[in-house]
Structure formats: structure tokens, C-alpha cells
């Protein structure tokens, strides 16, 4: 029925408009019988409930946190690290009756992604794997939207939940150096190889702050090693496999491959198996994150508390009682069978 409003329902039931509003928004303030009578009348009159957009306009709250990441939407549901982070964030969001709005920022359509952030109805933002300097970050700041990053920032006003990327990777580098490795290939997530052909990169071309710090950490404790940075595309098993194939089929095959994520390392493991190479004996393989699949294949890796990171970001954004604004989480080097002494040549 056209023109049916909250006031129409209130008049039909013989109550105030605020009582009808409470039937939808604050049901605990009404008796069960009264609420059922109001909802029955609303149904009979064809009233669908308060307008969500109007309610958001009145309250100034959208009831949503935007999650920004530079990859395709499917990444949020397929990458184990992303899934773990979102699970932790969702736990806190659910506690505060807040929705999550996934906002993939294309690495090619920068303008489109920025416009989406400009128009998004969100109260806060979780910045997850977004390169520094992306226009979307400036837009959030200009809009005055509170944001928490998973990259450690230097400015005291920035909010972040992170790990000490450099020192975590330095522990791994120390382990590899102790095993005698001097020829190392590092697999990274990078858009330059998105077409499927692996590329070698300089440190300045890596793009992501966390990856840059991890490489610097390896360099810190492996000063005598030659580190080649290779990318087979965005973070995925397939790109790790392509990058490892490129490295393993080259004349100067490395003695160790380090995936800057476990996903990349798992792709490298596939390439090793095809070539009959055993991790830890013929070539050392290591990763980063310690996702569930890492233990099953005996992968040496750096463990970080993935789900806790998501929870901590959610607390800073949504919990009024939270006083944290910058939180450094612990890491641990996990040595398994995929790492061993460098083979003699």
C-alpha cells in the first residue's frame, strides 16, 4: 500500500510512533504481545519497517566497517591469511552489531577504487594489505574516517596492529645463514607479473611495506648472501609455483627459496615436487605466516597471530573501552623439515 509509514501503523494500533519504532529497533522495551500486535498490523498494512538509509542519516552512523585490500574480491574468501584475519575482525564486529563491507581496490583501476572509497557508507576502515601512498588512504583521511592499518606506521597519530616484520624475517635469515645458504630466491606478491610471466624485481619495485621489511630483515642477517626477488603475480599458490619454476629452471638455481607468504611457499613446493626435489634435502623452502597447511607439509615458517590481528583491529575501531592505538604482536620462527643445510656444489 503506497504511502504507508510508521505513523500509519502507530495510528492503526493506537500507540505512539516511537513505540512502533521500538518494535523494530528496541524489542526488549516492549511486551511480546504488544510487539506481535504491532508487527501483525504492519504486515497487514504492507509496511516493511523503518527505512535503513533514513535511520543512518538521522544517527550519522552507517553501521559498517570497510575492509580495504588490493586484490580481487575472491581473495578475501580463498587466501588463508585473509580468511583468518577477517574471522577475527568479524568476531568483534558481530559483538558490536556492525557489518563488514569488503572493498577490493584494483591495482589497475586506481580511480574506480578511490571513487568507491569516497562514496562508501562506512564508519571506520580496516586497511589490510594496501600499498602506502594509495589514493584511497588519503580519501579516508580527508573524510575523517577512523582507520587502523595492518602495516606499522612511524607517525604517532596513526593507528595500527602489526608485527615487527624486519626482526621476524631476520630470525629466518639467521636460520638460513647458519645452514650455509648463500643463493636465495625470495618470492613476492607483485602486480607486474599479473599476466603470468614471472619477473625479477629490485627492492624498490616490491611495492608493499611488509614485503620490503621482510626482505630487509633477510638481508640484515644474511649479508653475504645473494637474494634475488622474483614474482609470479599476486599472492596465490599459482604465482608461487610460477615464480619457483622460473628460479629452479635457471642456470643459477638457488639453494633456498623463501616465500614471503606460506601460500607462495606452497606453490613453490608444487614446482619442487614436479622436478623431484625434496624440501630440506635438495633445496630449503621457507614461508611466512604459519597458516594451517604449513604444518601439514613440514614447512619452516614465521608464525604470526593472524586471527588475533583481526580481533585487535576490530577492538581499536569499535570498542569504546579500547585504549590501544598501536599494537605490536609477537612472532615465532617455526623450524620444520623443509629447511636443511645448503647442498654442496
Short mmCIF file of C-alpha atoms in Angstrom, two decimals:
data_model
loop_
_atom_site.label_atom_id
_atom_site.label_comp_id
_atom_site.label_asym_id
_atom_site.label_seq_id
_atom_site.Cartn_x
_atom_site.Cartn_y
_atom_site.Cartn_z
CA UNK A 1 0.00 0.00 0.00
CA UNK A 2 1.55 3.28 -1.13
CA UNK A 3 2.16 5.94 1.49
CA UNK A 4 2.15 3.58 4.49
CA UNK A 5 4.52 4.94 7.13
CA UNK A 6 5.49 4.27 10.69
CA UNK A 7 2.87 6.82 11.77
CA UNK A 8 0.20 4.93 9.80
CA UNK A 9 0.96 1.77 11.74
CA UNK A 10 1.02 3.67 15.04
CA UNK A 11 -2.44 5.14 14.37
CA UNK A 12 -3.85 1.72 13.40
CA UNK A 13 -2.59 0.06 16.57
CA UNK A 14 -3.32 3.04 18.82
CA UNK A 15 0.24 3.61 20.04
CA UNK A 16 2.87 6.29 19.55
CA UNK A 17 5.26 6.26 16.58
CA UNK A 18 8.18 5.75 18.98
CA UNK A 19 6.54 2.55 20.25
CA UNK A 20 6.32 1.23 16.69
CA UNK A 21 9.97 2.18 16.17
CA UNK A 22 10.90 0.26 19.32
CA UNK A 23 9.14 -2.82 17.97
CA UNK A 24 11.81 -2.93 15.26
CA UNK A 25 14.85 -1.38 16.90
CA UNK A 26 14.45 -2.00 20.65
CA UNK A 27 12.16 -5.04 21.01
CA UNK A 28 13.28 -5.63 24.62
CA UNK A 29 11.43 -2.46 25.64
CA UNK A 30 8.02 -3.90 24.64
CA UNK A 31 5.98 -6.83 25.83
CA UNK A 32 5.92 -9.79 23.46
CA UNK A 33 2.19 -9.41 22.94
CA UNK A 34 2.40 -5.72 22.02
CA UNK A 35 5.29 -6.23 19.64
CA UNK A 36 3.50 -9.06 17.87
CA UNK A 37 0.37 -6.91 17.55
CA UNK A 38 2.40 -4.07 16.01
CA UNK A 39 4.22 -6.36 13.56
CA UNK A 40 0.97 -8.04 12.55
CA UNK A 41 -0.63 -4.67 11.82
CA UNK A 42 2.43 -3.55 9.87
CA UNK A 43 2.29 -6.71 7.78
CA UNK A 44 -1.40 -6.25 7.06
CA UNK A 45 -0.85 -2.63 6.02
CA UNK A 46 2.19 -3.52 3.87
CA UNK A 47 4.73 -1.65 5.99
CA UNK A 48 8.22 -3.17 5.60
CA UNK A 49 9.87 -1.43 8.55
CA UNK A 50 11.96 1.70 9.14
CA UNK A 51 14.00 2.91 6.18
CA UNK A 52 17.62 1.92 6.76
CA UNK A 53 19.05 4.86 4.79
CA UNK A 54 16.93 7.37 6.68
CA UNK A 55 17.88 5.82 10.01
CA UNK A 56 21.57 6.04 9.10
CA UNK A 57 21.12 9.67 8.06
CA UNK A 58 19.49 10.54 11.39
CA UNK A 59 22.05 8.73 13.51
CA UNK A 60 25.09 9.67 11.46
CA UNK A 61 26.17 6.00 11.58
CA UNK A 62 26.29 3.52 8.72
CA UNK A 63 26.81 0.52 10.98
CA UNK A 64 29.62 -0.83 8.81
CA UNK A 65 33.40 -1.12 8.76
CA UNK A 66 35.11 -1.07 5.37
CA UNK A 67 37.89 -3.60 4.79
CA UNK A 68 40.29 -2.28 2.14
CA UNK A 69 42.63 -4.63 0.27
CA UNK A 70 44.32 -4.56 -3.14
CA UNK A 71 43.21 -7.76 -4.81
CA UNK A 72 40.12 -9.34 -6.31
CA UNK A 73 37.10 -9.93 -4.08
CA UNK A 74 37.62 -13.70 -4.22
CA UNK A 75 40.95 -13.21 -2.41
CA UNK A 76 39.10 -12.48 0.84
CA UNK A 77 37.48 -15.92 0.71
CA UNK A 78 40.33 -18.02 -0.69
CA UNK A 79 43.57 -16.79 0.89
CA UNK A 80 44.09 -18.49 4.30
CA UNK A 81 45.75 -15.43 5.81
CA UNK A 82 42.91 -13.15 4.69
CA UNK A 83 40.31 -15.64 5.92
CA UNK A 84 41.93 -15.81 9.35
CA UNK A 85 42.21 -12.04 9.65
CA UNK A 86 38.59 -11.49 8.61
CA UNK A 87 37.40 -14.18 11.01
CA UNK A 88 38.99 -12.33 13.92
CA UNK A 89 37.67 -8.97 12.77
CA UNK A 90 34.18 -10.42 12.25
CA UNK A 91 34.06 -11.75 15.83
CA UNK A 92 34.43 -8.23 17.19
CA UNK A 93 32.15 -6.68 14.56
CA UNK A 94 29.41 -9.14 15.50
CA UNK A 95 29.83 -8.24 19.17
CA UNK A 96 29.12 -4.60 18.32
CA UNK A 97 26.34 -5.35 15.80
CA UNK A 98 28.41 -3.94 12.95
CA UNK A 99 28.66 -5.17 9.36
CA UNK A 100 31.83 -5.62 7.30
CA UNK A 101 31.99 -4.12 3.82
CA UNK A 102 34.70 -5.76 1.71
CA UNK A 103 36.30 -3.18 -0.58
CA UNK A 104 38.76 -4.61 -3.12
CA UNK A 105 40.98 -1.91 -4.63
CA UNK A 106 42.09 -2.85 -8.12
CA UNK A 107 45.81 -2.46 -8.81
CA UNK A 108 44.93 -1.22 -12.31
CA UNK A 109 41.72 0.79 -11.83
CA UNK A 110 43.02 3.19 -9.17
CA UNK A 111 40.37 5.80 -9.93
CA UNK A 112 37.48 3.34 -9.63
CA UNK A 113 38.70 2.05 -6.28
CA UNK A 114 39.21 5.56 -4.96
CA UNK A 115 35.71 6.61 -6.01
CA UNK A 116 34.27 3.59 -4.21
CA UNK A 117 36.02 4.64 -1.01
CA UNK A 118 34.81 8.21 -1.48
CA UNK A 119 31.19 7.07 -1.71
CA UNK A 120 31.23 4.17 0.75
CA UNK A 121 28.79 4.33 3.68
CA UNK A 122 31.21 3.24 6.41
CA UNK A 123 32.01 4.41 9.94
CA UNK A 124 35.59 3.11 10.05
CA UNK A 125 38.11 1.25 7.92
CA UNK A 126 40.48 -1.67 8.33
CA UNK A 127 43.39 -1.19 5.95
CA UNK A 128 44.54 -4.67 5.01
CA UNK A 129 47.44 -5.14 2.57
CA UNK A 130 47.19 -1.76 0.83
CA UNK A 131 50.42 -0.20 -0.52
CA UNK A 132 51.48 3.06 1.08
CA UNK A 133 50.57 6.11 -0.98
CA UNK A 134 47.38 4.61 -2.43
CA UNK A 135 44.88 7.47 -3.05
CA UNK A 136 42.20 5.62 -1.08
CA UNK A 137 44.16 6.20 2.14
CA UNK A 138 44.16 9.96 1.61
CA UNK A 139 40.44 9.87 0.90
CA UNK A 140 39.77 8.16 4.23
CA UNK A 141 41.81 10.81 5.98
CA UNK A 142 40.02 13.66 4.19
CA UNK A 143 36.64 12.16 5.10
CA UNK A 144 37.69 11.89 8.75
CA UNK A 145 37.01 8.14 8.83
CA UNK A 146 38.92 6.35 11.62
CA UNK A 147 41.23 3.71 10.19
CA UNK A 148 43.52 1.01 11.52
CA UNK A 149 46.26 -0.44 9.33
CA UNK A 150 47.98 -3.82 9.44
CA UNK A 151 51.21 -2.04 8.46
CA UNK A 152 53.30 -0.47 11.20
CA UNK A 153 53.41 3.31 10.80
CA UNK A 154 56.00 5.73 12.14
CA UNK A 155 53.70 8.68 12.86
CA UNK A 156 52.37 8.77 16.45
CA UNK A 157 48.84 9.66 15.27
CA UNK A 158 48.48 6.55 13.08
CA UNK A 159 46.60 3.52 14.40
CA UNK A 160 47.95 0.08 13.53
CA UNK A 161 48.14 -3.55 14.59
CA UNK A 162 51.26 -5.16 13.20
CA UNK A 163 54.27 -7.37 13.77
CA UNK A 164 57.94 -6.43 13.64
CA UNK A 165 58.33 -7.56 10.04
CA UNK A 166 62.05 -6.80 9.86
CA UNK A 167 63.04 -8.66 13.02
CA UNK A 168 60.75 -11.61 12.25
CA UNK A 169 62.39 -12.07 8.84
CA UNK A 170 65.82 -11.50 10.39
CA UNK A 171 65.27 -14.59 12.57
CA UNK A 172 64.50 -16.62 9.47
CA UNK A 173 67.56 -15.17 7.71
CA UNK A 174 69.77 -16.10 10.65
CA UNK A 175 68.46 -19.67 10.48
CA UNK A 176 69.20 -19.90 6.74
CA UNK A 177 72.66 -18.35 7.11
CA UNK A 178 73.51 -20.84 9.84
CA UNK A 179 72.61 -23.63 7.41
CA UNK A 180 75.08 -22.20 4.89
CA UNK A 181 72.69 -20.72 2.32
CA UNK A 182 74.16 -18.00 0.11
CA UNK A 183 71.98 -18.27 -3.02
CA UNK A 184 68.38 -17.39 -2.10
CA UNK A 185 65.29 -16.56 -4.15
CA UNK A 186 62.55 -14.58 -2.44
CA UNK A 187 59.02 -14.96 -3.85
CA UNK A 188 56.83 -11.86 -3.52
CA UNK A 189 53.31 -10.69 -4.36
CA UNK A 190 53.52 -8.13 -7.14
CA UNK A 191 51.21 -6.82 -9.85
CA UNK A 192 53.95 -6.59 -12.50
CA UNK A 193 53.72 -10.34 -13.08
CA UNK A 194 49.91 -10.46 -13.06
CA UNK A 195 49.95 -11.55 -16.71
CA UNK A 196 51.51 -14.86 -15.76
CA UNK A 197 55.15 -14.32 -16.73
CA UNK A 198 57.49 -14.20 -13.71
CA UNK A 199 59.64 -11.13 -13.27
CA UNK A 200 62.72 -10.26 -11.23
CA UNK A 201 62.35 -7.11 -9.14
CA UNK A 202 64.52 -4.66 -7.29
CA UNK A 203 63.68 -3.88 -3.67
CA UNK A 204 62.24 -0.52 -4.73
CA UNK A 205 59.79 -2.26 -7.07
CA UNK A 206 58.28 -4.59 -4.46
CA UNK A 207 55.53 -2.12 -3.50
CA UNK A 208 54.23 -3.49 -0.21
CA UNK A 209 55.73 -2.21 3.02
CA UNK A 210 55.56 -5.57 4.80
CA UNK A 211 57.33 -7.36 1.95
CA UNK A 212 60.04 -4.70 1.78
CA UNK A 213 60.69 -5.03 5.51
CA UNK A 214 60.82 -8.82 5.32
CA UNK A 215 63.41 -8.66 2.55
CA UNK A 216 65.45 -6.13 4.54
CA UNK A 217 65.23 -8.46 7.53
CA UNK A 218 66.67 -11.31 5.47
CA UNK A 219 69.43 -9.03 4.20
CA UNK A 220 70.22 -7.96 7.76
CA UNK A 221 71.24 -11.43 8.90
CA UNK A 222 72.40 -12.75 5.51
CA UNK A 223 74.87 -10.03 4.45
CA UNK A 224 76.95 -12.49 2.40
CA UNK A 225 74.00 -13.99 0.52
CA UNK A 226 72.73 -13.08 -2.94
CA UNK A 227 68.99 -12.50 -2.69
CA UNK A 228 67.01 -12.46 -5.93
CA UNK A 229 63.45 -11.11 -5.72
CA UNK A 230 61.03 -12.94 -8.03
CA UNK A 231 57.28 -12.58 -8.53
CA UNK A 232 54.88 -14.82 -10.39
CA UNK A 233 51.92 -12.49 -9.76
CA UNK A 234 49.51 -11.73 -6.94
CA UNK A 235 49.62 -13.76 -3.74
CA UNK A 236 48.40 -17.25 -4.69
CA UNK A 237 49.68 -20.80 -4.94
CA UNK A 238 49.79 -20.49 -8.73
CA UNK A 239 52.01 -17.41 -8.62
CA UNK A 240 54.33 -19.08 -6.11
CA UNK A 241 54.59 -22.07 -8.43
CA UNK A 242 55.38 -19.86 -11.44
CA UNK A 243 58.00 -17.90 -9.53
CA UNK A 244 59.66 -21.08 -8.26
CA UNK A 245 59.63 -22.65 -11.74
CA UNK A 246 61.45 -19.58 -13.04
CA UNK A 247 64.07 -19.88 -10.27
CA UNK A 248 64.51 -23.65 -10.39
CA UNK A 249 64.91 -23.78 -14.18
CA UNK A 250 67.52 -21.01 -14.27
CA UNK A 251 71.24 -21.78 -14.62
CA UNK A 252 71.99 -20.37 -11.17
CA UNK A 253 69.47 -22.43 -9.20
CA UNK A 254 69.19 -21.21 -5.58
CA UNK A 255 69.87 -23.37 -2.54
CA UNK A 256 66.86 -21.86 -0.75
CA UNK A 257 63.52 -20.36 -1.69
CA UNK A 258 61.68 -18.08 0.73
CA UNK A 259 58.02 -17.30 0.08
CA UNK A 260 57.05 -14.05 1.77
CA UNK A 261 53.78 -15.85 2.48
CA UNK A 262 53.09 -19.52 3.12
CA UNK A 263 50.81 -19.51 0.08
CA UNK A 264 53.75 -18.59 -2.16
CA UNK A 265 55.86 -21.28 -0.48
CA UNK A 266 53.17 -23.92 -1.05
CA UNK A 267 53.21 -23.02 -4.75
CA UNK A 268 57.00 -23.42 -4.77
CA UNK A 269 56.56 -26.84 -3.15
CA UNK A 270 54.45 -27.94 -6.13
CA UNK A 271 57.21 -26.85 -8.53
CA UNK A 272 59.80 -28.76 -6.48
CA UNK A 273 57.76 -31.96 -6.48
CA UNK A 274 57.42 -31.90 -10.28
CA UNK A 275 61.23 -31.70 -10.51
CA UNK A 276 61.79 -34.47 -7.99
CA UNK A 277 63.30 -32.16 -5.37
CA UNK A 278 62.87 -32.92 -1.68
CA UNK A 279 62.49 -29.90 0.65
CA UNK A 280 65.17 -29.84 3.33
CA UNK A 281 67.48 -32.18 1.40
CA UNK A 282 67.82 -30.91 -2.17
CA UNK A 283 66.68 -27.36 -1.50
CA UNK A 284 65.45 -25.43 1.51
CA UNK A 285 61.95 -23.97 1.42
CA UNK A 286 60.53 -21.46 3.91
CA UNK A 287 57.41 -19.33 4.23
CA UNK A 288 55.81 -16.69 6.39
CA UNK A 289 52.53 -16.67 8.44
CA UNK A 290 52.17 -20.32 9.58
CA UNK A 291 48.76 -20.92 8.05
CA UNK A 292 47.17 -24.33 8.91
CA UNK A 293 48.51 -26.00 5.75
CA UNK A 294 52.12 -25.14 6.66
CA UNK A 295 52.41 -27.71 9.43
CA UNK A 296 50.90 -30.48 7.30
CA UNK A 297 53.71 -30.21 4.72
CA UNK A 298 56.51 -29.60 7.25
CA UNK A 299 57.11 -26.00 6.16
CA UNK A 300 59.63 -23.89 8.06
CA UNK A 301 57.95 -20.53 8.54
CA UNK A 302 57.45 -17.47 10.72
CA UNK A 303 54.33 -17.73 12.85
CA UNK A 304 52.23 -14.64 13.41
CA UNK A 305 48.90 -14.47 15.30
CA UNK A 306 46.66 -13.95 12.27
CA UNK A 307 43.24 -14.15 13.90
CA UNK A 308 44.39 -12.10 16.89
CA UNK A 309 45.45 -9.37 14.49
CA UNK A 310 41.91 -9.17 13.11
CA UNK A 311 40.43 -9.10 16.61
CA UNK A 312 42.81 -6.33 17.70
CA UNK A 313 41.97 -4.19 14.66
CA UNK A 314 38.27 -4.64 15.45
CA UNK A 315 38.75 -3.64 19.09
CA UNK A 316 40.56 -0.44 18.22
CA UNK A 317 37.90 0.50 15.66
CA UNK A 318 34.74 -0.46 17.55
CA UNK A 319 35.30 -0.93 21.28
CA UNK A 320 34.88 2.37 23.20
CA UNK A 321 36.79 0.81 26.09
CA UNK A 322 39.88 0.17 23.96
CA UNK A 323 42.83 2.45 24.73
CA UNK A 324 45.23 0.79 22.29
CA UNK A 325 46.14 2.70 19.16
CA UNK A 326 49.38 1.00 18.17
CA UNK A 327 49.84 -2.67 18.96
CA UNK A 328 52.87 -4.84 18.14
CA UNK A 329 52.10 -8.56 18.12
CA UNK A 330 54.67 -11.34 18.72
CA UNK A 331 56.10 -13.71 16.12
CA UNK A 332 57.98 -17.02 16.33
CA UNK A 333 60.28 -18.86 13.96
CA UNK A 334 58.94 -22.39 13.45
CA UNK A 335 61.61 -24.75 12.12
CA UNK A 336 60.32 -27.86 10.34
CA UNK A 337 61.64 -30.42 7.89
CA UNK A 338 61.58 -28.19 4.78
CA UNK A 339 64.81 -26.46 5.80
CA UNK A 340 68.23 -28.10 5.86
CA UNK A 341 71.92 -27.47 5.12
CA UNK A 342 72.81 -25.91 1.79
CA UNK A 343 73.85 -28.69 -0.65
CA UNK A 344 77.48 -28.70 -1.72
CA UNK A 345 78.12 -27.80 -5.35
#
